[in-house]
Steps between C-alpha positions, in 0.01 A plus 500: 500500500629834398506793732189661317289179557605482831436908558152366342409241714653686855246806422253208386468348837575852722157590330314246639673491829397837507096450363466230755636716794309768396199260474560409865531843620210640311297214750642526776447871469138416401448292770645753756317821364197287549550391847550860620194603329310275636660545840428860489132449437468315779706730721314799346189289573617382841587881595164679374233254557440376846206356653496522902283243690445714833257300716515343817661131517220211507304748262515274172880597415632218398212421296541833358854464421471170282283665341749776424718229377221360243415784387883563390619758750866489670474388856717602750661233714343463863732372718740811377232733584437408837871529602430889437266518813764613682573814306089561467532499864776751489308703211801430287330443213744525226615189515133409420479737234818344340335165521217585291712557238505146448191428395148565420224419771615480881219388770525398907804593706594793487202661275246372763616709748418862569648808339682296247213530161583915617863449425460300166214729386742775493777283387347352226268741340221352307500184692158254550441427864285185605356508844382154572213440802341240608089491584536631855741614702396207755568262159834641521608422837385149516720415174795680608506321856364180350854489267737644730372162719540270257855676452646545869227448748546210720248206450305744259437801747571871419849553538661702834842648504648230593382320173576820314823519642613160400333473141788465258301675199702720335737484786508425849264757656380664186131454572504567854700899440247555201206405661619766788603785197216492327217407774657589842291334710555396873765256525300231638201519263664537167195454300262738706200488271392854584859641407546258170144609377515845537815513365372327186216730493695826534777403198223413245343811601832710438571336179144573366549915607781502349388434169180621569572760229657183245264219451703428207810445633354255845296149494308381787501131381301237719652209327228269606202685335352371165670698228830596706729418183305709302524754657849436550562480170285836420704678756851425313307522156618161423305188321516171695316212395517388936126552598573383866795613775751226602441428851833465664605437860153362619527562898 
């Protein structure tokens, strides 16, 4: 072979070295360029749309948030929310905030508890709110203390400090210092009915003023009622082909 066929052949074969490289980088560029889109929608998404489930615990919420889930929306994780008690109860509530950025619909600890929907209606501008209740404020009471039995009491009773105190939910103690934050009721009667009811009575009552002026922007969902879902669904503006809620952690 003379040097001009071999010049030839060497540029020959550097060409198609080259298309196949550029092949490969034209997909892998492709494929990246269309993972960050996609990620940014959903960030975009995640940051902009957010769906707050603010009622009591034992109100329907974990019916509400499978739900959620069905209907397609982002859920944030539980157990990560409840370890931010402890800066609700210090009002430090950017760490909260910064946790909502990582999803789309957030329900039970710590958006049941007071002043919080106040914070993340200011946060998040534009936000739905869903304030759960249950048929009676009476209805309420029995379901709570009828799970937190079956959870920690001894032999099926209502839980005392002592049970509280020892539960290992969360963490050692967990449900014994939230039960005080959020209720404070007498050490030896941690589940005073007067206390617990009123107290539910008084935060649906603050939630509802405060949108008083907004009925677009808050739900007052009993999740048991005939035609729940739709109106769930007519709330978010969403179709859903559920007719009936899921009915999850039966006391």
């Amino acid at each position: 072979m003379n040097l001009i066929s071999f010049s030839e052949e060497y540029l020959k074969m550097i060409r198609i070295l080259y298309n196949k490289a550029k092949g490969t980088i034209h997909r892998v560029t492709n494929r990246h360029l269309i993972n960050f889109i996609n990620y940014s929608r959903t960030y975009l998404k995640r940051d902009s749309e957010k769906v707050f489930g603010i009622g009591r615990n034992k109100t329907g919420t974990t019916s509400l948030m499978v739900a959620m889930q069905q209907m397609g929306y982002i859920v944030g994780d539980q157990r990560t929310a409840e370890l931010l008690a402890d800066d609700w109860a210090e009002s430090n509530y950017s760490t909260i905030i910064r946790y909502c950025k990582t999803a789309e619909f957030f329900q039970d600890v710590p958006f049941s508890y007071p002043e919080t929907f106040k914070v993340l209606d200011e946060e998040f501008p534009g936000s739905k709110f869903i304030l759960t209740v249950r048929d009676s404020p009476e209805q309420w009471y029995r379901s709570l203390t009828r799970f937190h039995a079956k959870l920690w009491g001894k032999k099926g009773r209502i839980p005392t400090k002592e049970d509280l105190q020892n539960a290992s939910y969360v963490r050692k103690g967990w449900p014994w210092k939230n039960n005080q934050r959020v209720f404070n009721t007498p050490e030896d009667d941690p589940y005073q009915k007067d206390i617990l009811i009123q107290h539910y009575i008084d935060y649906n009552k603050e939630v509802k003023e405060y949108f008083s002026d907004r009925p677009e922007d808050l739900l007052v969902l009993n999740v048991s009622k005939e035609g729940s879902m739709e109106k769930l669904a007519d709330f978010l503006e969403k179709e859903v082909e559920i007719e009936d809620f899921p009915w999850e952690n039966k006391t």
